[in-house]
Protein backbone atom coordinates (compact mmCIF):
# COMPACT_ATOMS: atom_id res chain seq x y z
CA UNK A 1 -84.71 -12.04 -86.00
CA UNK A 2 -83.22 -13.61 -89.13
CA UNK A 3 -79.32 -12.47 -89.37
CA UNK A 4 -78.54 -9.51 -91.21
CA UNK A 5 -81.85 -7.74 -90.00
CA UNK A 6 -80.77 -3.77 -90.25
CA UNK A 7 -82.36 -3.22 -86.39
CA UNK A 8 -81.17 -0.37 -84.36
CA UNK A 9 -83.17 -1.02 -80.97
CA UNK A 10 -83.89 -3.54 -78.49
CA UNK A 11 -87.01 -5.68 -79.84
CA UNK A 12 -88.74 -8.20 -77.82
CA UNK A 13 -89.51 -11.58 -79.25
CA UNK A 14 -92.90 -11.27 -80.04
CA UNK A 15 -92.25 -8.34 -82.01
CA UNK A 16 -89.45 -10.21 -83.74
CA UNK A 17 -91.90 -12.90 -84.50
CA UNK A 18 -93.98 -10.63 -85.83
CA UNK A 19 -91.99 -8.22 -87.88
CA UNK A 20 -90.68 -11.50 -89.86
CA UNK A 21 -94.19 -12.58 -90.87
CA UNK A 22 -94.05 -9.17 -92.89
CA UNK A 23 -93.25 -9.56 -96.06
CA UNK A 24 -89.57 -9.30 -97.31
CA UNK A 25 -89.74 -6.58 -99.91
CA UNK A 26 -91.28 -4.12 -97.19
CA UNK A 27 -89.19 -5.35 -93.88
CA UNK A 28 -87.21 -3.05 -93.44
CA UNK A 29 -89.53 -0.18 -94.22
CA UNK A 30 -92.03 -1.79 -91.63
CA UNK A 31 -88.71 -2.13 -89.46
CA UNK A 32 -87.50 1.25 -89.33
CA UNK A 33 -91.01 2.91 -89.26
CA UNK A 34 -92.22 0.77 -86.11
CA UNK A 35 -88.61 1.79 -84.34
CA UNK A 36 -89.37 5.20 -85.09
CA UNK A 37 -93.20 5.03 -83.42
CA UNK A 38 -90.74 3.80 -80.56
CA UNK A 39 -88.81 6.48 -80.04
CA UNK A 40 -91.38 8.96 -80.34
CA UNK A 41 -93.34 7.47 -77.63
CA UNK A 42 -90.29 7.41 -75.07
CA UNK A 43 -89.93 3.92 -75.43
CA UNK A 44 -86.31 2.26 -75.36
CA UNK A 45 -87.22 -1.00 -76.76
CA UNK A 46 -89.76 -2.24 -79.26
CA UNK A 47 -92.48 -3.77 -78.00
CA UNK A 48 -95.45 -6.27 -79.83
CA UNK A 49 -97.85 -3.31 -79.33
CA UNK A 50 -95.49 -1.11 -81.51
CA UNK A 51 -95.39 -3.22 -84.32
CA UNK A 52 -99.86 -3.83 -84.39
CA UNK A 53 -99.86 -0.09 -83.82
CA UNK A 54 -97.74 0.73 -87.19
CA UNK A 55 -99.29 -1.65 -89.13
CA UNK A 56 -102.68 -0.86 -88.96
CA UNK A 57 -101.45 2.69 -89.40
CA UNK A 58 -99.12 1.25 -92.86
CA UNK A 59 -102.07 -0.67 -94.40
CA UNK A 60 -104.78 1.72 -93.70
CA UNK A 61 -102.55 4.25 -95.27
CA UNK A 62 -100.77 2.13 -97.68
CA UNK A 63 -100.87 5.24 -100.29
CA UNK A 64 -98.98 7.10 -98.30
CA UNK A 65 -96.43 4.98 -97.51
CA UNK A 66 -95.93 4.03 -101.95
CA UNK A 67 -93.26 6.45 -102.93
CA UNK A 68 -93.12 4.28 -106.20
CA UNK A 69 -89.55 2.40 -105.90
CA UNK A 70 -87.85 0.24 -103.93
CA UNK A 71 -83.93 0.19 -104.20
CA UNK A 72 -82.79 -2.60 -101.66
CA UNK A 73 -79.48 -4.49 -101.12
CA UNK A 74 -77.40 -7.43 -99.71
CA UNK A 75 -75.24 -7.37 -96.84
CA UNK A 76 -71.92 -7.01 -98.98
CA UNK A 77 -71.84 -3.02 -97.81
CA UNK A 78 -71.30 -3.86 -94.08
CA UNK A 79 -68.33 -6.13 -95.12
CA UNK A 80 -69.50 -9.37 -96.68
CA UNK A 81 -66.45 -11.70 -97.97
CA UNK A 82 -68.26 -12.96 -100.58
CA UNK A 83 -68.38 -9.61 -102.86
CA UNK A 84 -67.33 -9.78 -106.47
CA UNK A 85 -67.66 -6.63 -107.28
CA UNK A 86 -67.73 -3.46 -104.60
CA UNK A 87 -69.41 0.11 -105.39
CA UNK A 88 -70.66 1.71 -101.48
CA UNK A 89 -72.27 4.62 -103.52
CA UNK A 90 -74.42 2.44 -105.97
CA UNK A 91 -77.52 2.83 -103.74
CA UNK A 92 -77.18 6.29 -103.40
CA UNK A 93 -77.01 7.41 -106.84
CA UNK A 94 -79.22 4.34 -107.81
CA UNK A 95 -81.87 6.33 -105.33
CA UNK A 96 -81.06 9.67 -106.68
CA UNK A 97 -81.96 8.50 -110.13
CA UNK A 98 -85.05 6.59 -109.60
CA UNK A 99 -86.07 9.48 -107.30
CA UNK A 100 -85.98 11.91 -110.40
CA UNK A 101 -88.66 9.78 -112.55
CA UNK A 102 -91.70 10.86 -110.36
CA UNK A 103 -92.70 7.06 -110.20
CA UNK A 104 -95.58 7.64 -108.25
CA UNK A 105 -96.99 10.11 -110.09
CA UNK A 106 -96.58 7.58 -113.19
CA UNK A 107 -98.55 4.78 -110.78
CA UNK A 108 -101.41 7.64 -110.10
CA UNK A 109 -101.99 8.05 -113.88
CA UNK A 110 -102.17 4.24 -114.90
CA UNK A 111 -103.17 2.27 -111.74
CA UNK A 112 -106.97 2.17 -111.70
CA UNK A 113 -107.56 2.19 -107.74
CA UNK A 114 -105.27 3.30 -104.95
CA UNK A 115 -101.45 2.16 -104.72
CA UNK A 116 -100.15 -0.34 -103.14
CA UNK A 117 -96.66 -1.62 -101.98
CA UNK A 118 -96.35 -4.38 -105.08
CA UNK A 119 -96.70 -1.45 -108.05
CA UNK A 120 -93.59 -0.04 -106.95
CA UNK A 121 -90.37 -0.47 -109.42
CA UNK A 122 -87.95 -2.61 -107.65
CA UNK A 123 -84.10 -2.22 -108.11
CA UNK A 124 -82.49 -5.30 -105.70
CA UNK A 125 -78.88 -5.09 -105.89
CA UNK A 126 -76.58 -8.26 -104.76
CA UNK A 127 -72.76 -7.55 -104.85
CA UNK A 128 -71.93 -11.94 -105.90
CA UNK A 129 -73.55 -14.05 -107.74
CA UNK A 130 -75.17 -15.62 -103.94
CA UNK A 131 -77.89 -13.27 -104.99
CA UNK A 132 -78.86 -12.74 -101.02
CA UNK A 133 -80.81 -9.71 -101.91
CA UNK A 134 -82.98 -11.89 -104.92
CA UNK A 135 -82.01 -9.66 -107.95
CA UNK A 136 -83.84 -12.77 -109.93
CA UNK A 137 -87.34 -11.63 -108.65
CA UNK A 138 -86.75 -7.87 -109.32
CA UNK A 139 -87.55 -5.50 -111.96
CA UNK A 140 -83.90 -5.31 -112.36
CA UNK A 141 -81.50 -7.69 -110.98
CA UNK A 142 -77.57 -6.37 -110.19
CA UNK A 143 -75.83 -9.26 -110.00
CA UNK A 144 -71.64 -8.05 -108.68
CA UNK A 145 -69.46 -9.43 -111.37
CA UNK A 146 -65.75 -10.33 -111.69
CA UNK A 147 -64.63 -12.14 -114.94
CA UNK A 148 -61.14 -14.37 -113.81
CA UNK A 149 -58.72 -14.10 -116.91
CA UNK A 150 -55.33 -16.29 -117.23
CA UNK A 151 -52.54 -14.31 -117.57
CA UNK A 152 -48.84 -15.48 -118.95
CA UNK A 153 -48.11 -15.78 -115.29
CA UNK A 154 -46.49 -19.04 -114.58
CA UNK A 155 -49.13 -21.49 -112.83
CA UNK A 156 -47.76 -23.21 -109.37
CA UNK A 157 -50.69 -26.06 -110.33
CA UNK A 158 -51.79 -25.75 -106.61
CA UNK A 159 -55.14 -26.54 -107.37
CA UNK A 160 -56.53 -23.47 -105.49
CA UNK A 161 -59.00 -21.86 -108.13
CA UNK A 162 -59.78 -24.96 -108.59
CA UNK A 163 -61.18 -25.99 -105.22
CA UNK A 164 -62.20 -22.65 -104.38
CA UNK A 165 -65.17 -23.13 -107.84
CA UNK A 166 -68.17 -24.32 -106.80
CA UNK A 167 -69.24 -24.43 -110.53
CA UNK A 168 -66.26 -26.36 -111.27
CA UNK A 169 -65.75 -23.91 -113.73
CA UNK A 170 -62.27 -24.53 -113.22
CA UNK A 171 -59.68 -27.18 -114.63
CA UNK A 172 -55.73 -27.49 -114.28
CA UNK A 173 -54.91 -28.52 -118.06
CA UNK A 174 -50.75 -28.84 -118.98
CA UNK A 175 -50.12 -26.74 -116.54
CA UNK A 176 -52.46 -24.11 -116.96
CA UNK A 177 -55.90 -23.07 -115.49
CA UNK A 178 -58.67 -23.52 -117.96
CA UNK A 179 -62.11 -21.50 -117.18
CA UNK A 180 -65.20 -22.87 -118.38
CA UNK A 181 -67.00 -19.89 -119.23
CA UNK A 182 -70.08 -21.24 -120.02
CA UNK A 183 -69.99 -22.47 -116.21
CA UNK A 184 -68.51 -19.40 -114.50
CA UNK A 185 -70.61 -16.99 -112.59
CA UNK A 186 -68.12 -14.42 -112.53
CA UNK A 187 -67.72 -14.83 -108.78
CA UNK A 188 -63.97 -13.90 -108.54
CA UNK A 189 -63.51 -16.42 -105.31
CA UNK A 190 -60.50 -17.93 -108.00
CA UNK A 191 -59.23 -14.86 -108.50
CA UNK A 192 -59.21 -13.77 -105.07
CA UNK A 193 -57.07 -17.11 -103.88
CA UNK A 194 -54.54 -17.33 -106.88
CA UNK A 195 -51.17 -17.06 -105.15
CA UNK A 196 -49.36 -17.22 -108.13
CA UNK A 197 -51.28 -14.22 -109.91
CA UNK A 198 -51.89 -16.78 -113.06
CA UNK A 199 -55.58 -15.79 -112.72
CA UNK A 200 -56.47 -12.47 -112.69
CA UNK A 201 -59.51 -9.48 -112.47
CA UNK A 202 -60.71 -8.84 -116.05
CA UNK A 203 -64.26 -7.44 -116.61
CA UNK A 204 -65.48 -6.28 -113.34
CA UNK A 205 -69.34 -4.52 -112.63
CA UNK A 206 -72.29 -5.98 -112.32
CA UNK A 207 -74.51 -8.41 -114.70
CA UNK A 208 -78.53 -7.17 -115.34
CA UNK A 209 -81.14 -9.04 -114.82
CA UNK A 210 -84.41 -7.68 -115.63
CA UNK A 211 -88.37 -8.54 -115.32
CA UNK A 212 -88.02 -10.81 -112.35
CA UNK A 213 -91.26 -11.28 -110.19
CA UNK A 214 -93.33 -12.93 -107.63
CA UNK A 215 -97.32 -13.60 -107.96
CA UNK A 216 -99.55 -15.50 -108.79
CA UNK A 217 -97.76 -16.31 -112.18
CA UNK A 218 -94.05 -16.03 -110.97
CA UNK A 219 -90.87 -14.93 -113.48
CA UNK A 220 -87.23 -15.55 -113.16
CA UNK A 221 -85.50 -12.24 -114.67
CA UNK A 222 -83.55 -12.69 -117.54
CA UNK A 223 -79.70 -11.83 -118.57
CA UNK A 224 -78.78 -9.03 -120.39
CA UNK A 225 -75.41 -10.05 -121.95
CA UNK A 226 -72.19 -8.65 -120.69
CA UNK A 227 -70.87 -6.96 -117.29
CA UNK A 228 -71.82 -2.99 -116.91
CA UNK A 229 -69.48 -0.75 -114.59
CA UNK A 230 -72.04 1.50 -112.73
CA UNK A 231 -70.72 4.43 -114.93
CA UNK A 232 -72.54 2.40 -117.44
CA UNK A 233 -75.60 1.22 -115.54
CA UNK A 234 -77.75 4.98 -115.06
CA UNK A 235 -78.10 4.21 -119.31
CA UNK A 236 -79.43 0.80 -118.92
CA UNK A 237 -82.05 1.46 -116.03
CA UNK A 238 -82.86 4.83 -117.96
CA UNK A 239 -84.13 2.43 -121.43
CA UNK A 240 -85.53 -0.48 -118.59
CA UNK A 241 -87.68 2.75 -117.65
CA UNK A 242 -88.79 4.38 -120.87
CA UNK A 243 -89.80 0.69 -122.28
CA UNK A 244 -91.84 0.51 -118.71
CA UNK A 245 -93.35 3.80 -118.72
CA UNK A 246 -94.04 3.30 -122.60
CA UNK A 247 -96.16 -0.28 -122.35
CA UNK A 248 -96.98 -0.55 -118.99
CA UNK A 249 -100.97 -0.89 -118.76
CA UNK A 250 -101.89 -1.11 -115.22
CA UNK A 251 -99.22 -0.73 -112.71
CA UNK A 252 -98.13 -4.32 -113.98
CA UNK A 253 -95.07 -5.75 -113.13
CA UNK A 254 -91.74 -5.27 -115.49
CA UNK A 255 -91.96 -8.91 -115.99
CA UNK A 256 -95.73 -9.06 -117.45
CA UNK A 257 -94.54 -5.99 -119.93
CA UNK A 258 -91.24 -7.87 -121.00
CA UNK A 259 -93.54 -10.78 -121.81
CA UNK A 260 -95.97 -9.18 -124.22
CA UNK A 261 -93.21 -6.80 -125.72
CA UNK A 262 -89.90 -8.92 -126.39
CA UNK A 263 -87.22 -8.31 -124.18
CA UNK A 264 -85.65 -5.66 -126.74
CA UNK A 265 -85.42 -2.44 -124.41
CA UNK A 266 -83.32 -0.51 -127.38
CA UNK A 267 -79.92 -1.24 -125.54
C-alpha cells in the first residue's frame, strides 16, 4: 500500500494490490467500506475476497453509495512538516456545509440516468503548496498559504531563506532578503527557518483554486487572487455553488461550467 494509506486493519497483499488499482478519488471510501465487510464477518484481517465482495456490491449499487460530495485531504492533519497553513477543523465544517446543500438531490434533478461517483462536487484540500491531495484537479482547490514579509529586523545574511526556496524566490540584496513575489508560492519554509526573525508570517489561509478536472478533456483549476482565512472561505464555496447549481446542465463538471460561463462567480 502506497504511504499515507488511512488503513486500520491487517490487509494481505493481494488485497493491497487490488485496492490501489481503485481509483484515487474513491480509495478511501472503497477502503473503509471493504474493512467494514471485514469486521462484520468476524474477520481480523482483510482478505482479496473482501475487497471483490464490496466491489461488486459498490458498482452494482453505485447510487447508493453517491452522497453528492467528496471533501478529501492531505496528510498535513496527522503531522506533516511541510504545512503552510494549519486549520484541524476545516474538514469538518467544510463537510457540515456541503452536507447542508442536498447535492444529491441537485444530481437527481439534472443528471439524466443514475449517479455515479464522478458527478459528485469535489472539495480536495492540501495544507502547502506540494498539493499531495491534487487541489488542481478539483472543483475547488485549497491550496495552505503563508505570505513571508521582511520586517525592520536586522538580517544575519545567513543565507537560510534563501536555500530553504525551491522557487528561488529568494535573494540576499545589501543586506536584506528580497522576495520575488511573482515566484513565491507562499510556502512559509523561509519563514519557518529565519533565525534572525527578518522574515516573517504575513497573510496566512489558504489560496482557491477552482474548476480543476480529470476526463477525457482534462482542466487545471484556476487562481482566485488573494489568500482566504477559513472564516472567509464558507462565502467563497457558497458563490462556487450557486454559479454551479445555476448553469450546470448535466451533472457536468465545475470545470466544463467555468468554461462556457467566464470564471466570474460574483466574488
Amino acid at each position: 500500500m502506497k504511504k499515507g494509506a488511512p488503513l486500520k486493519m491487517k490487509w494481505s497483499e493481494e488485497a493491497k494490490e487490488a485496492v490501489l488499482r481503485v481509483p484515487f478519488f474513491v480509495r478511501k471510501r472503497v477502503i473503509d467500506q471493504v474493512e467494514e465487510e471485514a469486521l462484520k464477518k468476524g474477520a481480523d484481517s482483510v482478505t482479496l475476497g473482501h475487497v471483490r465482495s464490496c466491489q461488486k456490491r459498490f458498482l452494482n449499487r453505485m447510487e447508493d453509495e453517491v452522497k453528492g460530495y467528496q471533501v478529501e485531504t492531505c496528510f498535513g492533519p496527522g503531522g506533516c512538516c511541510h504545512r503552510a497553513f494549519t486549520c484541524d477543523s476545516l474538514v469538518h465544517d467544510l463537510e457540515q456545509q456541503m452536507s447542508r446543500q442536498d447535492l444529491k438531490a441537485f444530481f437527481k434533478e439534472r443528471v439524466d440516468g443514475p449517479l455515479k461517483m464522478h458527478h459528485e462536487f469535489r472539495i480536495s484540500i492540501s495544507d502547502c503548496p506540494n498539493a499531495c491531495s491534487r487541489p488542481q484537479i478539483a472543483d475547488i482547490g485549497l491550496i495552505g498559504a503563508c505570505e513571508p514579509i521582511v520586517t525592520d529586523k536586522d538580517c544575519s545574511e545567513c543565507g537560510a531563506c534563501v536555500e530553504a526556496c525551491k522557487e528561488k524566490a529568494l535573494s540576499i540584496q545589501h543586506g536584506r532578503p528580497v522576495v520575488d513575489e511573482g515566484l513565491c508560492l507562499y510556502c512559509g519554509a523561509c519563514v519557518r527557518l529565519c533565525p534572525s526573525g527578518t522574515i516573517a508570517e504575513g497573510r496566512a489561509g489558504y489560496r482557491i483554486q477552482i474548476g480543476g478536472k480529470l476526463g477525457r478533456h482534462p482542466r487545471l483549476a484556476i487562481d482566485l487572487p488573494g489568500i482566504y482565512k477559513p472564516d472567509d472561505l464558507t462565502e467563497v464555496i457558497d458563490k462556487c455553488l450557486q454559479h454551479y447549481k445555476r448553469h450546470c446542465l448535466n451533472g457536468e463538471r465545475f470545470g466544463e461550467v467555468l468554461k462556457r460561463t467566464g470564471s466570474d462567480i460574483g466574488l
